[in-house]
Tab-separated table of C-alpha atoms in Angstrom:
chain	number	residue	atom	x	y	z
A	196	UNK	CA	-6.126	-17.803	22.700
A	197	UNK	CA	-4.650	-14.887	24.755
A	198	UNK	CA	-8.164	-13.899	25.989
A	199	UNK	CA	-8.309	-17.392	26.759
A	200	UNK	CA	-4.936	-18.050	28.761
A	201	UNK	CA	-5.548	-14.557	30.609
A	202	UNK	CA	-8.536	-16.000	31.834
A	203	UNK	CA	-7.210	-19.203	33.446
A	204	UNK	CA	-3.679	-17.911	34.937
A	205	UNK	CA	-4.756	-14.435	35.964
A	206	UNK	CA	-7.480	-13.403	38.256
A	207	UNK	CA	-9.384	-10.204	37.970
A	208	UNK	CA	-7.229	-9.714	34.912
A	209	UNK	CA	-8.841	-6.235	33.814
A	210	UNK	CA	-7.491	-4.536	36.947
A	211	UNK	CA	-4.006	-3.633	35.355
A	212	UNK	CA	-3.563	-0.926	37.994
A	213	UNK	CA	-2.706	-3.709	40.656
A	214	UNK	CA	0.820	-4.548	40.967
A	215	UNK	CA	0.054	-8.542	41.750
A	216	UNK	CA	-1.670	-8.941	38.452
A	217	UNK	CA	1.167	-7.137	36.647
A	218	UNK	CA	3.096	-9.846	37.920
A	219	UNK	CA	1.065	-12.585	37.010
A	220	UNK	CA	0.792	-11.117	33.598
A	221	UNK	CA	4.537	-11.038	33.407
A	222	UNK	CA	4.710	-14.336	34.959
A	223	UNK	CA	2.326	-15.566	31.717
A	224	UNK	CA	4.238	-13.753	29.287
A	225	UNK	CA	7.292	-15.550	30.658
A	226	UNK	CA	6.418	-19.147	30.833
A	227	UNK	CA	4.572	-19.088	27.262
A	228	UNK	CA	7.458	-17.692	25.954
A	229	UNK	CA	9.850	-20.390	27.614
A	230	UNK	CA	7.886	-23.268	26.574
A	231	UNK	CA	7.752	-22.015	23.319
A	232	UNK	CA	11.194	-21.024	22.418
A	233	UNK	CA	12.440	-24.527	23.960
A	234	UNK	CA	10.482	-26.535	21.832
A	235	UNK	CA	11.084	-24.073	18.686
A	236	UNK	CA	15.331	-24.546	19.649
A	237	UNK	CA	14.762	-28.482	19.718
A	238	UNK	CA	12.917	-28.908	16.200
A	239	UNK	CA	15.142	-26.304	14.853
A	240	UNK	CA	18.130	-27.473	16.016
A	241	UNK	CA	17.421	-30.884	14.459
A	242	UNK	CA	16.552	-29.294	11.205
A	243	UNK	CA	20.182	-27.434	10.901
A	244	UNK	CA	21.673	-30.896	11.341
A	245	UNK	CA	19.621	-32.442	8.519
A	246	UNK	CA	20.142	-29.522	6.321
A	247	UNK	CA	23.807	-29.035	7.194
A	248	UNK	CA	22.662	-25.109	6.773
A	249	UNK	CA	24.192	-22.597	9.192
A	250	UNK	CA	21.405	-19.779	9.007
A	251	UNK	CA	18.834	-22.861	10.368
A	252	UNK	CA	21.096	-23.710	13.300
A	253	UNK	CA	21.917	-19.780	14.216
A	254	UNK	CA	17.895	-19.614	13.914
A	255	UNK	CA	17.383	-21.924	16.287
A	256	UNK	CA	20.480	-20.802	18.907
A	257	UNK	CA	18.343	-17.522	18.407
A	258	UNK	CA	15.292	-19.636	20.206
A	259	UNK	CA	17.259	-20.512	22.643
A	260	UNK	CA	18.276	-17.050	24.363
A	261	UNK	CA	14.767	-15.967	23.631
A	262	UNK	CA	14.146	-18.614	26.359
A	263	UNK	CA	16.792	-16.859	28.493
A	264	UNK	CA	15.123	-13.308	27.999
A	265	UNK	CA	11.853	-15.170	28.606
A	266	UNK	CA	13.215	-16.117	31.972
A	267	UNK	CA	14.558	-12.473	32.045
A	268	UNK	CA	11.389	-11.151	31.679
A	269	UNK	CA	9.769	-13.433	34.664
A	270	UNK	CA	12.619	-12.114	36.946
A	271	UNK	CA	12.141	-8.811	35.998
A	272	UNK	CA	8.574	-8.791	36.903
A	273	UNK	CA	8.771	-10.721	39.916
A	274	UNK	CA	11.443	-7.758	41.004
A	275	UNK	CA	9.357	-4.887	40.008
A	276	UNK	CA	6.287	-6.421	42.058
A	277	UNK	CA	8.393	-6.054	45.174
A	278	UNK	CA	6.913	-2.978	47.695
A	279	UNK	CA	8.946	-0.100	48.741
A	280	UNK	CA	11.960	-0.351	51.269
A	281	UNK	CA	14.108	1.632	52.936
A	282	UNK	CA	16.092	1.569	50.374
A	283	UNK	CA	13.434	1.658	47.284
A	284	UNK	CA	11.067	4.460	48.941
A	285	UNK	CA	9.616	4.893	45.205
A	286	UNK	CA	9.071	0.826	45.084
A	287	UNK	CA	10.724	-1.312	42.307
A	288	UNK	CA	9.370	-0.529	38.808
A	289	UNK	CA	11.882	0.690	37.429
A	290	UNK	CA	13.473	-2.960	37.335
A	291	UNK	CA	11.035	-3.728	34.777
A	292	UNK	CA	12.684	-1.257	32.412
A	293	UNK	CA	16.237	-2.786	33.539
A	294	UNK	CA	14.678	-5.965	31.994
A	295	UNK	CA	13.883	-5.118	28.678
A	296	UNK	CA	17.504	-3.388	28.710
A	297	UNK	CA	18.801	-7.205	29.105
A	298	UNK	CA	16.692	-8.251	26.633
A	299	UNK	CA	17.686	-5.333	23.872
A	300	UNK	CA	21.386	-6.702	24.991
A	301	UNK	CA	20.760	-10.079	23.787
A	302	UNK	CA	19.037	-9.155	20.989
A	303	UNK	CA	22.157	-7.406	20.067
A	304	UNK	CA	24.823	-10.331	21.175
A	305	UNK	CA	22.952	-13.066	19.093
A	306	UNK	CA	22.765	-10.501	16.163
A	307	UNK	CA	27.163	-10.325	16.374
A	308	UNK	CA	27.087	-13.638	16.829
A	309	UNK	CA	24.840	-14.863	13.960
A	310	UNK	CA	26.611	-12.304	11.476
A	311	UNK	CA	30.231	-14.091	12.777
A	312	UNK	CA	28.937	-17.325	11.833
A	313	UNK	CA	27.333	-16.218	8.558
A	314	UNK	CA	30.438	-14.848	7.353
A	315	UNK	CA	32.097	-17.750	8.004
A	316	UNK	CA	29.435	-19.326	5.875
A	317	UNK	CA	30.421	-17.057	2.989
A	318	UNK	CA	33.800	-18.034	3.089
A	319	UNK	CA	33.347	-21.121	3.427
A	320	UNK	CA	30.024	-22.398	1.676
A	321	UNK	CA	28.855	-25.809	2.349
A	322	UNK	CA	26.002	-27.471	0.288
A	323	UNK	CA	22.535	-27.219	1.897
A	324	UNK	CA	20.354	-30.601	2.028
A	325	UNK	CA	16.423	-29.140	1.599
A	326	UNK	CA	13.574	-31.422	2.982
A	327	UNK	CA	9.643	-31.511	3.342
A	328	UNK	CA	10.537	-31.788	7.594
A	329	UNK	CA	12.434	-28.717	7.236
A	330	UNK	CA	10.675	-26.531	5.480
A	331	UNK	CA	7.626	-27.917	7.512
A	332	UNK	CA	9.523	-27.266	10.672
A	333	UNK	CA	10.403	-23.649	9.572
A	334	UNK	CA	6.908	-22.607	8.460
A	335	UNK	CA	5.213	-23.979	11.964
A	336	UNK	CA	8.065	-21.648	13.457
A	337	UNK	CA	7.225	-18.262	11.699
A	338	UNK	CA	3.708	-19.203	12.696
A	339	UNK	CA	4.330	-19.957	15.881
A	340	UNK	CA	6.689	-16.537	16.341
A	341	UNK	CA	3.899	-13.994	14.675
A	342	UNK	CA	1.659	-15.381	17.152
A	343	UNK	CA	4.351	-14.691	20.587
A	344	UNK	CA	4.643	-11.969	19.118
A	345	UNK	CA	1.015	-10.630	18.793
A	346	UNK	CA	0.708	-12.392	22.146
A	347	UNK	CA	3.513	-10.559	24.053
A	348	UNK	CA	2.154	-6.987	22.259
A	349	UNK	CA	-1.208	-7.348	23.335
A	350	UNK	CA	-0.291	-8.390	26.795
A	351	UNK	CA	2.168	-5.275	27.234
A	352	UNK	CA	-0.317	-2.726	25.859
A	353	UNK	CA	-3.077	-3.889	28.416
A	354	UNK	CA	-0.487	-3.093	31.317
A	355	UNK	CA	1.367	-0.758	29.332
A	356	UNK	CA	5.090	-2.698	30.052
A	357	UNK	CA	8.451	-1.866	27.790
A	358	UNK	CA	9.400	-5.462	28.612
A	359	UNK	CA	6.813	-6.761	27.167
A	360	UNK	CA	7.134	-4.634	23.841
A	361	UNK	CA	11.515	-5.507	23.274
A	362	UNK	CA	9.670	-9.214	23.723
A	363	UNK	CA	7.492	-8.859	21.194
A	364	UNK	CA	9.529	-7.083	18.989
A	365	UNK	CA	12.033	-9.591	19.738
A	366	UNK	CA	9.726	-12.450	18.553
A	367	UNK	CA	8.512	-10.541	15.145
A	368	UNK	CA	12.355	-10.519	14.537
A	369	UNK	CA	12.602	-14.110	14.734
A	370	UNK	CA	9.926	-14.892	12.623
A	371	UNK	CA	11.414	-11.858	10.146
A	372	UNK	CA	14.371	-13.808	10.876
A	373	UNK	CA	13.290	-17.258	10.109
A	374	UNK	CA	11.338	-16.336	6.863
A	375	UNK	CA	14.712	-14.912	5.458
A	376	UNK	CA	16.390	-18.517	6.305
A	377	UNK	CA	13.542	-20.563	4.433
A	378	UNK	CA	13.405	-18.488	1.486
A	379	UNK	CA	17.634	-18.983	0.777
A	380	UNK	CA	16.452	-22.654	1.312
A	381	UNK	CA	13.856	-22.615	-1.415
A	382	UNK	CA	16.480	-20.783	-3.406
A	383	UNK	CA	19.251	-23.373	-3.216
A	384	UNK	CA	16.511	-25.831	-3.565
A	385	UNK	CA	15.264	-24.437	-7.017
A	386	UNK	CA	18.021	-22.618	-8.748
A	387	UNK	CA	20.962	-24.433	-7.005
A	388	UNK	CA	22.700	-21.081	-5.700
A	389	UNK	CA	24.004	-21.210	-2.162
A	390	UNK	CA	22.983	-17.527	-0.604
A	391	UNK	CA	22.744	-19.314	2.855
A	392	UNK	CA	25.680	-16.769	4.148
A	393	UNK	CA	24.392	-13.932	2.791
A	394	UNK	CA	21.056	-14.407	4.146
A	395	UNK	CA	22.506	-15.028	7.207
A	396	UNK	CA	24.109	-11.567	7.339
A	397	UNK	CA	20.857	-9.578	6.474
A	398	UNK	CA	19.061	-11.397	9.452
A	399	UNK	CA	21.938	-10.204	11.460
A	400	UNK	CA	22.048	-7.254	10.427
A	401	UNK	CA	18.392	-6.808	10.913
A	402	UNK	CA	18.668	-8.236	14.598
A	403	UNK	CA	21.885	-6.133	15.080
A	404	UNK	CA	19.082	-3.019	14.270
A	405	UNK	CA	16.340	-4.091	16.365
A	406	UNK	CA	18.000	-4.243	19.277
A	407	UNK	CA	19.893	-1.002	19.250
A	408	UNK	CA	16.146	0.491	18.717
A	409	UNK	CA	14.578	-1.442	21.580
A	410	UNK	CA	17.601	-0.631	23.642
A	411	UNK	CA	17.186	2.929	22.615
A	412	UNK	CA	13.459	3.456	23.653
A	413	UNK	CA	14.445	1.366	27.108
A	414	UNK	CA	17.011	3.388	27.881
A	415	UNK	CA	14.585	6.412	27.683
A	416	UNK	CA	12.442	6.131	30.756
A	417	UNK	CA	15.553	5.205	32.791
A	418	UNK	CA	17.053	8.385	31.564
A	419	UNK	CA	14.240	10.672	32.098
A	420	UNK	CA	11.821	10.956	28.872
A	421	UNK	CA	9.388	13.563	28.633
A	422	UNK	CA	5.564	12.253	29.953
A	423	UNK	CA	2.564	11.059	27.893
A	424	UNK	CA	1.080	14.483	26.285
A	425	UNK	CA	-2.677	12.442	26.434
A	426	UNK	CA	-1.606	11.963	30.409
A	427	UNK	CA	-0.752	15.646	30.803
A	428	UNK	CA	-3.671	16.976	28.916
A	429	UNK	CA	-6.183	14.742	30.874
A	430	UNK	CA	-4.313	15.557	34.483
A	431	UNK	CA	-5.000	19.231	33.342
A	432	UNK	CA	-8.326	19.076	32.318
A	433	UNK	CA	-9.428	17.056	35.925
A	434	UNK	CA	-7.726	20.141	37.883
A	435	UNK	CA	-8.910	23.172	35.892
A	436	UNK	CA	-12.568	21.687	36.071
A	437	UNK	CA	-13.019	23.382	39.594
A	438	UNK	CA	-13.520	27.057	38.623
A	439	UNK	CA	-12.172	28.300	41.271
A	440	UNK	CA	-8.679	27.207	39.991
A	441	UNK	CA	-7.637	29.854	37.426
A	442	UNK	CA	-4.675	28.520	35.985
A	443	UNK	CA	-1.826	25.361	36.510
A	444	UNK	CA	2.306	25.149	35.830
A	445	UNK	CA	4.956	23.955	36.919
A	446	UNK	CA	4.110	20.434	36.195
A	447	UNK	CA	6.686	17.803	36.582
A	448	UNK	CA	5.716	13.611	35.977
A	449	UNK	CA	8.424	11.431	37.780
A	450	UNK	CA	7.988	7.879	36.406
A	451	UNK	CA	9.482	5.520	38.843
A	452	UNK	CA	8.270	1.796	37.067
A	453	UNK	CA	4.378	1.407	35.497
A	454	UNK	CA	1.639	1.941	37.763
A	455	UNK	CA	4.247	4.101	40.222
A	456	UNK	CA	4.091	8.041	39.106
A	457	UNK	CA	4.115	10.970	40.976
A	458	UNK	CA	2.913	14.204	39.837
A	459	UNK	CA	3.754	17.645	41.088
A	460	UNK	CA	2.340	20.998	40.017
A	461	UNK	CA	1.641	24.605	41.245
A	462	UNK	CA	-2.424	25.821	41.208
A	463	UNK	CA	-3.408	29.375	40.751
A	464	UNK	CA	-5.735	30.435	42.979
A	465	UNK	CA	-7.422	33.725	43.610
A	466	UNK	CA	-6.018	35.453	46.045
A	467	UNK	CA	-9.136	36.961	47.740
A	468	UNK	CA	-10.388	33.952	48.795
A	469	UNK	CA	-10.658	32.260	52.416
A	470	UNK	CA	-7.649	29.910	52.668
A	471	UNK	CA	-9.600	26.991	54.468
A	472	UNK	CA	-11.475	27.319	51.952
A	473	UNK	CA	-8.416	27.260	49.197
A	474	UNK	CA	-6.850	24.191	50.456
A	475	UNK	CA	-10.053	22.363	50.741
A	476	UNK	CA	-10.161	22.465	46.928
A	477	UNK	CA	-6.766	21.909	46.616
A	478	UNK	CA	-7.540	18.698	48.562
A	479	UNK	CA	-10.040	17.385	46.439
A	480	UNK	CA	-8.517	17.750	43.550
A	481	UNK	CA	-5.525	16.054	44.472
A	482	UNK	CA	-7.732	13.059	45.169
A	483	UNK	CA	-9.798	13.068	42.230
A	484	UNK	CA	-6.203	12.713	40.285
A	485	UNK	CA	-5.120	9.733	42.640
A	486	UNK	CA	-8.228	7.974	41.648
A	487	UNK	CA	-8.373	8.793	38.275
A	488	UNK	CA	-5.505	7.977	37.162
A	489	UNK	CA	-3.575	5.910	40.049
A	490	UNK	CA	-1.168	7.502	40.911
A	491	UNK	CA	0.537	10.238	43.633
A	492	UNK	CA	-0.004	14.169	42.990
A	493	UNK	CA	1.258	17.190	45.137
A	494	UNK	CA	-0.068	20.361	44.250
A	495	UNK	CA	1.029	23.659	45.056
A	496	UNK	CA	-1.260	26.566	45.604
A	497	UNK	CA	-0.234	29.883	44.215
A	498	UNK	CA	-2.484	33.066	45.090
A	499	UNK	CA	-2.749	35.245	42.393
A	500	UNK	CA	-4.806	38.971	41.732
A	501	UNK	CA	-7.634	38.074	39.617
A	502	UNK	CA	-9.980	41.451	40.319
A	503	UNK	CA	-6.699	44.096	40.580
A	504	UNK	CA	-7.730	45.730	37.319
A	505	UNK	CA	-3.898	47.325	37.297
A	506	UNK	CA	-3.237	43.708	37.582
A	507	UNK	CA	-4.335	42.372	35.228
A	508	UNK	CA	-4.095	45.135	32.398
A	509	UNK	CA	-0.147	45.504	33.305
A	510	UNK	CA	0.046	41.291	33.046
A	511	UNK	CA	-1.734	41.689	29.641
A	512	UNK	CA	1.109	44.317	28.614
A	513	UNK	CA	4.075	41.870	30.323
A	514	UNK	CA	2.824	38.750	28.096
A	515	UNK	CA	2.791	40.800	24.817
A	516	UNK	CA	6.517	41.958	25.824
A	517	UNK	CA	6.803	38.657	26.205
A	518	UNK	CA	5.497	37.565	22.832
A	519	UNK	CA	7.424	40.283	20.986
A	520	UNK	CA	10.333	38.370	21.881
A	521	UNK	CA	9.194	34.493	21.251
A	522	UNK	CA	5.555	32.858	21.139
A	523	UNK	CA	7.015	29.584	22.621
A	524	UNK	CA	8.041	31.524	25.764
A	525	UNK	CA	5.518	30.792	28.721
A	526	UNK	CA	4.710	33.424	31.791
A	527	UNK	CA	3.129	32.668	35.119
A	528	UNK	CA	3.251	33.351	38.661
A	529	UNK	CA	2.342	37.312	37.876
A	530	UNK	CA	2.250	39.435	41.038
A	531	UNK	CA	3.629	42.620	41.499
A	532	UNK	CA	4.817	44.854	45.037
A	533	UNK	CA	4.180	48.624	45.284
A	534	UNK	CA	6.789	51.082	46.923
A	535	UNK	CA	7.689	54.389	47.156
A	536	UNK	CA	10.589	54.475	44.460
A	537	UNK	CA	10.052	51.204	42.121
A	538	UNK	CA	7.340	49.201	41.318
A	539	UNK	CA	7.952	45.214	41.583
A	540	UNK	CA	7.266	43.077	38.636
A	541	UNK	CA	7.637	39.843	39.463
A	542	UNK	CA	7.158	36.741	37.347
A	543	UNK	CA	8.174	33.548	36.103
A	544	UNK	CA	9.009	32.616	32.390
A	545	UNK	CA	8.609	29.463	30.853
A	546	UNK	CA	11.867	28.770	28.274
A	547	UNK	CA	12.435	25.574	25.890
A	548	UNK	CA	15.626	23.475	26.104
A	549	UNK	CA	17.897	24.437	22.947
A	550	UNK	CA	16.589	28.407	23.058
A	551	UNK	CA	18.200	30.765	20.867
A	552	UNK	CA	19.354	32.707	23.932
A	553	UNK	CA	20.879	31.972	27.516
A	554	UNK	CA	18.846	32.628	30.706
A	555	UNK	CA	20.877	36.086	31.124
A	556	UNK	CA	20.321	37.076	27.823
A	557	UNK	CA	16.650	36.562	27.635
A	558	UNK	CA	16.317	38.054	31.257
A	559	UNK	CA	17.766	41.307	29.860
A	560	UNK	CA	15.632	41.714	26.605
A	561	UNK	CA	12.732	41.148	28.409
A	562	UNK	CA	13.432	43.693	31.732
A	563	UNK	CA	14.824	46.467	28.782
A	564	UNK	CA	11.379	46.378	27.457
A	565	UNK	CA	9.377	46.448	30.409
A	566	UNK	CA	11.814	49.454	31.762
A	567	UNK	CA	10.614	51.322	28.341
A	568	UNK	CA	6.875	50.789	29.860
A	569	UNK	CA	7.262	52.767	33.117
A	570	UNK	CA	10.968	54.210	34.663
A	571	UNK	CA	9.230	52.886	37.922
A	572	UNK	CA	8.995	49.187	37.000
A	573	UNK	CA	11.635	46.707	38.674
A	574	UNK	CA	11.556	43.771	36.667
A	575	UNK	CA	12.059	40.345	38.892
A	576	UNK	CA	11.968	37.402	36.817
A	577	UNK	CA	12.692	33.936	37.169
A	578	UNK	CA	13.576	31.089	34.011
A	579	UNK	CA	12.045	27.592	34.150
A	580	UNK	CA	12.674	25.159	31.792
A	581	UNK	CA	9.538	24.501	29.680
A	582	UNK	CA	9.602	20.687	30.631
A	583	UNK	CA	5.868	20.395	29.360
């Protein structure tokens, strides 16, 4: 069925990397979900009244503002499809993250809401009337839900969307949701004991929990998470498979919406060879990354001494220094200036967030040592952040 609805309401559907048919695919994801959620509020709605049960009629409220997220979620697309402005120079995409923010809040509002009602239930318990229209009603539902959400999950991991994921994880709570409201039916049904409020409360309190996790892992990209690893590793392999690049850092991913990243990094090149000749490689291996994997790359070309054999054994000496002090502590950028008095060491160090010491302290360690290898040596280093 999804295969078969791609098909008819999006055109060229495979080519995810274009912006208009990550619209379309949010504009698919949207109307399904309306027109299912509407009809799943009506027959619901009219199955709390014949039941007189409040966990049936909170179900099917719960339908109805998964129609509003629904319409949310077409918004949200149709705003992240927009092209850079002067005021957006990075483009929109990020507003599809902003979506599935809304949605984790209304996840969250109908949980408070169904657990106020359920309470209420608790208190004051009313006697549940259990027919065959009912129970058929709520079994078509959970059916109905597992499938939106299947649907909704298979459509955001083709394009890769958040929105698409709190929707689908929205939808498998519903049907979570509605399973826990048919089964206190069948309970009152067969063993006469009213758990309709308490039933209620676990599906809010399951709804309450989903939605602080999808709001959680929204709020994540909007923050600044850390990128792919798979993304990283692949981005590195494409560069480093021109020999005449000896070595990449610096790497930073800025995520600015789905199918809008920009990569920066710094190249090590050797420093011997003819410049022209440097950047031309730089060139065309920043465009073999924009093809590959769609999206923006800068690179930065650092010379380095790769036939100094001072050079080189002093660098081997500097990274076991280095290790002494802490595996997980990176070096690059290795280059060193001769004078008459002091001999320049100058390098960068890579140090994790959270490190057992500060920048100053970790600066000193490491110079004390390298003083202990030669009176001569001037240590000049620089702390990065490991960020990957």
């Amino acid at each position: 069925m999804t295969k078969l609805l791609l098909n008819i309401f999006v055109k060229n559907n495979a080519d995810v990397s274009d912006l208009r048919v990550r619209q379309k695919y949010g504009t698919l994801s949207g109307g399904v979900g309306i027109f299912i959620n509407v009809i799943l509020f009506l027959i619901k709605f009219f199955a709390g009244i014949i039941t007189a049960s409040v966990s049936v009629t909170a179900d099917a409220f719960n339908n109805l503002s998964d129609a509003g997220s629904s319409i949310v979620t077409l918004i949200g697309f149709k705003m992240a499809g927009k092209p850079a402005d002067n005021d957006h120079p990075y483009g929109h995409g990020r507003f599809e993250y902003v979506t599935a923010l809304i949605i984790a809040f209304v996840i969250v509002i109908m949980g408070f809401e169904l657990l106020q009602s359920s309470v209420d239930k608790i208190i004051n318990p009313e006697d549940i009337k259990f027919t065959s229209v009912s129970l058929f009603i709520l079994v078509a539902s959970i059916a109905a839900k597992l499938w939106l959400a299947f649907f909704n999950k298979s459509l955001g991991k083709k394009i890769n969307s958040s929105a698409m994921a709190a929707t689908a994880v929205d939808s498998l709570n519903d049907s979570i949701a509605t399973t826990v409201v048919l089964i206190s039916l069948l309970i009152e049904y067969f063993f006469d004991v009213n758990i309709d409020g308490y039933a209620g409360v676990a599906v809010a309190l399951f709804v309450l929990y989903s939605g602080y996790e999808t709001a959680k892992d929204t709020l994540q990209p909007l923050l600044g998470r850390p990128p792919d690893p798979e993304f990283v590793s692949e981005v590195k392999k494409c560069i480093l498979s021109r020999e005449e690049i000896v070595g990449i850092h610096d790497m930073i991913v800025h995520d600015y919406g789905p199918g809008n990243v920009i990569v920066s990094l710094h190249a090590e090149i050797p420093c011997d060879m003819n410049v022209l000749e440097a950047h031309d490689i730089i060139d065309s291996a920043e465009d073999d990354v924009r093809k590959k994997f769609n999206c923006e790359i800068s690179i930065h070309m650092d010379p380095i001494a790769t036939n100094d054999k001072f050079v080189n054994k002093l660098k081997e000496k500097v990274e076991e220094v280095i290790a002494s002090v802490d595996v997980s502590i990176g070096m690059h950028d290795f280059r060193i200036t001769k004078g008459p008095l002091r001999i320049n060491v100058i390098f960068d160090i890579e140090v994790p967030f959270g490190f057992k010491y500060t920048d100053e302290e970790i600066t000193n360690i490491i110079e004390g040592k390298i003083k202990e290898m030669n009176s001569k040596f001037h240590p000049v280093i620089h702390v990065d952040k490991k960020v990957i």
